[in-house]
PDB file of C-alpha atoms in Angstrom:
ATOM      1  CA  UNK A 441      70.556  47.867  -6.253  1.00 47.00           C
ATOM      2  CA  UNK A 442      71.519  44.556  -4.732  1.00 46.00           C
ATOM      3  CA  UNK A 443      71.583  41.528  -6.903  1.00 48.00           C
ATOM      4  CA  UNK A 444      68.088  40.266  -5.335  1.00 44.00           C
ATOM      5  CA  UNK A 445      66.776  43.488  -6.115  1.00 43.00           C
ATOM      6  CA  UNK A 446      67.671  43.538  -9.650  1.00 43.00           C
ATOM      7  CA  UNK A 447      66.388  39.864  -9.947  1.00 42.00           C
ATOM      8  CA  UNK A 448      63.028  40.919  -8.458  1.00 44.00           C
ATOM      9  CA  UNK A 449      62.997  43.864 -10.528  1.00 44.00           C
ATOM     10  CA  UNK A 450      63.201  41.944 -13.819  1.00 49.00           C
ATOM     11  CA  UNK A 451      60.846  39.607 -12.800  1.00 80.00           C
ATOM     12  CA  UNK A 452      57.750  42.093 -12.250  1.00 84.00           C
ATOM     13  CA  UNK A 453      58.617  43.704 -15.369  1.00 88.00           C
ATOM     14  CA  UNK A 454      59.334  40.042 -17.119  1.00 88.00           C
ATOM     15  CA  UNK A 455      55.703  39.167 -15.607  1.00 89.00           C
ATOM     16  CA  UNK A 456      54.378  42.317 -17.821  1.00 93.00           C
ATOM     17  CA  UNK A 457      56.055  41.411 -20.862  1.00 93.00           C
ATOM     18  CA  UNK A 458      57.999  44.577 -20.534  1.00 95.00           C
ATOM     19  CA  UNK A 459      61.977  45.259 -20.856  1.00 95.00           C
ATOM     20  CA  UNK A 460      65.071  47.203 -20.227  1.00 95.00           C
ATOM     21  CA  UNK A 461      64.555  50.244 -22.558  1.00 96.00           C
ATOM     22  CA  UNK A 462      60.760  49.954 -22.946  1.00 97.00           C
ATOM     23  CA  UNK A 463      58.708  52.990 -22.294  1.00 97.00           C
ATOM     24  CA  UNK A 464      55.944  52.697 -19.486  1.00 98.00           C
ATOM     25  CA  UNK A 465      53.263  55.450 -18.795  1.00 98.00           C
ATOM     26  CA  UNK A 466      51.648  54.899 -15.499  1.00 98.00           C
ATOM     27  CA  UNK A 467      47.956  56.686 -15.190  1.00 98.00           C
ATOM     28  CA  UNK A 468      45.436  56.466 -12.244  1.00 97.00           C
ATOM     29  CA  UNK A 469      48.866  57.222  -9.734  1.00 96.00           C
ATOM     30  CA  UNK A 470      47.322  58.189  -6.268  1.00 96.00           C
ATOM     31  CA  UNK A 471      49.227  57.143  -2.523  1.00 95.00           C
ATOM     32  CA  UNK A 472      47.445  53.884  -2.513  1.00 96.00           C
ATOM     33  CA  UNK A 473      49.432  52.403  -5.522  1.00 96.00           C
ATOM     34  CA  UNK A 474      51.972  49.837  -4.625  1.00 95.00           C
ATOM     35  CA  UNK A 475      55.152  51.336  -4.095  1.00 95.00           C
ATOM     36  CA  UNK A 476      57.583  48.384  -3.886  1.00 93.00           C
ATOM     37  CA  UNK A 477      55.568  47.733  -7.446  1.00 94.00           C
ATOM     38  CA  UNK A 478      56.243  50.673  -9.268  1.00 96.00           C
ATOM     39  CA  UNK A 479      59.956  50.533  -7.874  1.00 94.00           C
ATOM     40  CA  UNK A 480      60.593  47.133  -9.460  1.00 93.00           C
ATOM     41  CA  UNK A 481      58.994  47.888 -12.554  1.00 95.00           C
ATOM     42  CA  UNK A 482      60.917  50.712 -13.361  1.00 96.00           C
ATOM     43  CA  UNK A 483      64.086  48.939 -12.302  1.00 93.00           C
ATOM     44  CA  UNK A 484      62.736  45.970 -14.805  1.00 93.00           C
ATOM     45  CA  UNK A 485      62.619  49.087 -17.646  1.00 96.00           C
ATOM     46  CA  UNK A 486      65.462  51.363 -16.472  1.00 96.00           C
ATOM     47  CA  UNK A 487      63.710  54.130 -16.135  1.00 96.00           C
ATOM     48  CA  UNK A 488      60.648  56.158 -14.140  1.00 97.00           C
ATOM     49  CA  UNK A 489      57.327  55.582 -15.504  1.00 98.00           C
ATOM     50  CA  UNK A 490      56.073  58.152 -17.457  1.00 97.00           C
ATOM     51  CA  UNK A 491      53.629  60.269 -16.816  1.00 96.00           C
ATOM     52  CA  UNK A 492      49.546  61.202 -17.712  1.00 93.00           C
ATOM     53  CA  UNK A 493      51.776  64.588 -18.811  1.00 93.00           C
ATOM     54  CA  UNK A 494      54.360  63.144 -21.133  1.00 93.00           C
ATOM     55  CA  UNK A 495      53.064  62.786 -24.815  1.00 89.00           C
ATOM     56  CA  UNK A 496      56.102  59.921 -25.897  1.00 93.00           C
ATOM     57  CA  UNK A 497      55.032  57.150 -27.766  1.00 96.00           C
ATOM     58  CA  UNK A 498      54.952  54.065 -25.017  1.00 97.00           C
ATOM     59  CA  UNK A 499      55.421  50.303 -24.970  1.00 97.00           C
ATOM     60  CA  UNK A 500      52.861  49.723 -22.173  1.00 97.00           C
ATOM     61  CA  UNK A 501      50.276  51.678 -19.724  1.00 98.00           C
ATOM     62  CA  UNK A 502      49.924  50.891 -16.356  1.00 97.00           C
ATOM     63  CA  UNK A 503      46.587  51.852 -15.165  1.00 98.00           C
ATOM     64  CA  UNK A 504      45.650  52.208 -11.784  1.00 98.00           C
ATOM     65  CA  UNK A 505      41.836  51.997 -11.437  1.00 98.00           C
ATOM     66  CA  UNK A 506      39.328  51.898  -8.496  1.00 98.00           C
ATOM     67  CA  UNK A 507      35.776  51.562  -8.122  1.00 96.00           C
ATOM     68  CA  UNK A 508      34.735  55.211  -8.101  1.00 95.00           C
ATOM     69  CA  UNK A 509      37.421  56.587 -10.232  1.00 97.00           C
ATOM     70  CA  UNK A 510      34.767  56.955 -12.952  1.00 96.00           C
ATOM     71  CA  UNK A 511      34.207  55.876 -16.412  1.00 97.00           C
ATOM     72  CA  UNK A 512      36.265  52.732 -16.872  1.00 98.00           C
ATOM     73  CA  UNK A 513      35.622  53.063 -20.355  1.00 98.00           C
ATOM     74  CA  UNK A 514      37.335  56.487 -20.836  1.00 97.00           C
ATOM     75  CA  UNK A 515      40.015  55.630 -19.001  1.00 98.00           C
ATOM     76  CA  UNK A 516      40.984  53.040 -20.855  1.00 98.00           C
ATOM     77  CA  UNK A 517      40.546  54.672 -24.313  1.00 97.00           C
ATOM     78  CA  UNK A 518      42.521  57.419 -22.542  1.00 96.00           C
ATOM     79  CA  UNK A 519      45.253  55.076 -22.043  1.00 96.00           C
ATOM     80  CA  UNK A 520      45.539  54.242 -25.546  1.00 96.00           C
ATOM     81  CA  UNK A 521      46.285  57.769 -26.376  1.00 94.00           C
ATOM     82  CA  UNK A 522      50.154  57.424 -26.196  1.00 94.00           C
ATOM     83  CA  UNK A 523      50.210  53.540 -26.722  1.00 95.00           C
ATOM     84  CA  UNK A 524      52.135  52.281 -29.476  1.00 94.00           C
ATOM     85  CA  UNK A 525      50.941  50.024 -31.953  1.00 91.00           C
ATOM     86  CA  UNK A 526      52.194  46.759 -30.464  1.00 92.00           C
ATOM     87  CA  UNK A 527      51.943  47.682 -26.715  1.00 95.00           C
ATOM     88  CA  UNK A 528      49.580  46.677 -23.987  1.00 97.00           C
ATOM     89  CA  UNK A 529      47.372  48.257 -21.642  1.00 98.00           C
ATOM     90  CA  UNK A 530      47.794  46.210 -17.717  1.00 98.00           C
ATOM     91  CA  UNK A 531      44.287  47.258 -15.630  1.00 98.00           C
ATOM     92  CA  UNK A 532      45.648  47.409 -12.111  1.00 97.00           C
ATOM     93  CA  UNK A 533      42.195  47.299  -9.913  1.00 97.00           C
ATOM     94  CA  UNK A 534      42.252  46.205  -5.567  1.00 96.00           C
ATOM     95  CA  UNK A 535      41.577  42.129  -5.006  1.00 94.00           C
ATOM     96  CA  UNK A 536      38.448  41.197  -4.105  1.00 93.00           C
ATOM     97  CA  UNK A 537      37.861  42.753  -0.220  1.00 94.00           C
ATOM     98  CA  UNK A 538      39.980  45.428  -0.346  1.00 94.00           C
ATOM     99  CA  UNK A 539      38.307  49.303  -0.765  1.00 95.00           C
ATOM    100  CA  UNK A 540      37.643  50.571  -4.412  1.00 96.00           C
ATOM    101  CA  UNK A 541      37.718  46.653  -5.374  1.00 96.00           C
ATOM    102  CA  UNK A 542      36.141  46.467  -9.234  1.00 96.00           C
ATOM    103  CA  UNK A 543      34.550  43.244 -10.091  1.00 94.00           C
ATOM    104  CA  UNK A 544      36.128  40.743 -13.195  1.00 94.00           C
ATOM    105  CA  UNK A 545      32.839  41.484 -15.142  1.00 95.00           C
ATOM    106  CA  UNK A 546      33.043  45.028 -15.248  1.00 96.00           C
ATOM    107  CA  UNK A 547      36.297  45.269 -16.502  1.00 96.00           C
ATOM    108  CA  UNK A 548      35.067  42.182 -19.216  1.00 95.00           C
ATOM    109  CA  UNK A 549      32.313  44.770 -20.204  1.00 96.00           C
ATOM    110  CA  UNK A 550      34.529  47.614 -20.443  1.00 97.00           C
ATOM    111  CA  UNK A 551      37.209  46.459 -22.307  1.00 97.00           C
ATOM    112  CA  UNK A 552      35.381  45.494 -25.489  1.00 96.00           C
ATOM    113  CA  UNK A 553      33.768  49.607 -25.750  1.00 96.00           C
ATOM    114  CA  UNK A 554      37.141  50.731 -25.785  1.00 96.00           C
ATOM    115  CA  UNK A 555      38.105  48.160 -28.434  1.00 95.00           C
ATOM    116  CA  UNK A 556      40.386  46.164 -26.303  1.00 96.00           C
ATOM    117  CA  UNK A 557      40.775  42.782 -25.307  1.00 94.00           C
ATOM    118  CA  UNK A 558      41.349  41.126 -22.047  1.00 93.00           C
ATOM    119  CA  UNK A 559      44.103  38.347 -22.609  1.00 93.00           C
ATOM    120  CA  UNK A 560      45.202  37.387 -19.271  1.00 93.00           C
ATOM    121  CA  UNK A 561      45.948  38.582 -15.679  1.00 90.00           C
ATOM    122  CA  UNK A 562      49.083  38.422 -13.661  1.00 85.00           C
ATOM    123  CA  UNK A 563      49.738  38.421  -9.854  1.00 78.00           C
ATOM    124  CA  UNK A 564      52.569  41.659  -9.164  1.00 82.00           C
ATOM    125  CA  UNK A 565      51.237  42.579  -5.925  1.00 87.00           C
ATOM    126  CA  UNK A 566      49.807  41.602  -2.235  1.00 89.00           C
ATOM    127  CA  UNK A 567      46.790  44.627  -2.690  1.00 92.00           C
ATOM    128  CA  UNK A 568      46.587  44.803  -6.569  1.00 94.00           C
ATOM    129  CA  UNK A 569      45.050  42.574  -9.267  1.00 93.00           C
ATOM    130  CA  UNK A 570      46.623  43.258 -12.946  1.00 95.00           C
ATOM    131  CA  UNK A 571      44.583  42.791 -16.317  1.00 97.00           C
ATOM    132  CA  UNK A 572      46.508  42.172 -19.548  1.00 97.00           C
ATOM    133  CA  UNK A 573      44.474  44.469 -22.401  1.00 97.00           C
ATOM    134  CA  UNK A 574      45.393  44.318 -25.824  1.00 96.00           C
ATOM    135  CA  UNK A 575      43.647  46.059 -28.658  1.00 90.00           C
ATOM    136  CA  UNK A 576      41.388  43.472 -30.179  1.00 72.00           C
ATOM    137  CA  UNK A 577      43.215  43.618 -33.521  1.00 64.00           C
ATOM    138  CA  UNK A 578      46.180  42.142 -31.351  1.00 51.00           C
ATOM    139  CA  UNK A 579      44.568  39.156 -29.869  1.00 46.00           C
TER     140      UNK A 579
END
């Protein structure tokens, strides 16, 4: 990895909140997902993302969700199976335009049912929109 790369890497994962060391699970993986993304990210962490399979106790989620991928709700109290205590769940739904785009106010109405908390978003990609969730407790 060059030095530009590394730089790049930490800042997507810096943009997250996330670290070298933390834990990421990634859910809602299919081959529209951004690529480049995920590859910074887990240079950002040191390590792959983790999967719907693996059962470790993580830092963060990230959740890839479409319009049509079904229950929002589920999914995200899904994705606070393996979540520790202090981690965060980032939404990661297509901008406004693209296909499988999910509106703001569904993922405001969504959020609450699962007990989370929308806290801020974060621009980490040309096709992708990412929503910062934390568990209400958290604010």
């Amino acid at each position: 990895m060059s030095e530009a790369e590394a730089a790049t890497a930490v800042n997507v994962a810096g943009k997250l909140g996330f670290k070298n060391g933390d834990l990421v699970q990634e859910l809602g993986y299919d081959d529209d997902v951004d690529f480049d993304f995920r590859e910074n990210l887990e240079g950002g962490v040191g390590s792959e993302l983790l999967t719907e399979d693996d059962q470790d106790v993580v830092d963060g989620v990230i959740l890839w969700w479409r319009n049509g991928d079904g229950d929002l709700v589920d999914a995200l109290v899904d994705a606070l199976t393996s979540l520790g205590a202090s981690g965060v769940v980032w939404l990661l739904t297509p901008k406004s335009g693209r296909p499988g785009y999910v509106s703001p106010a569904d993922v405001q109405e969504a959020a609450p049912t699962a007990g989370l908390h929308s806290t801020s978003s974060a621009g980490v990609s040309r096709e992708w929109s990412a929503t910062r969730l934390v568990s209400r407790r958290k604010q």
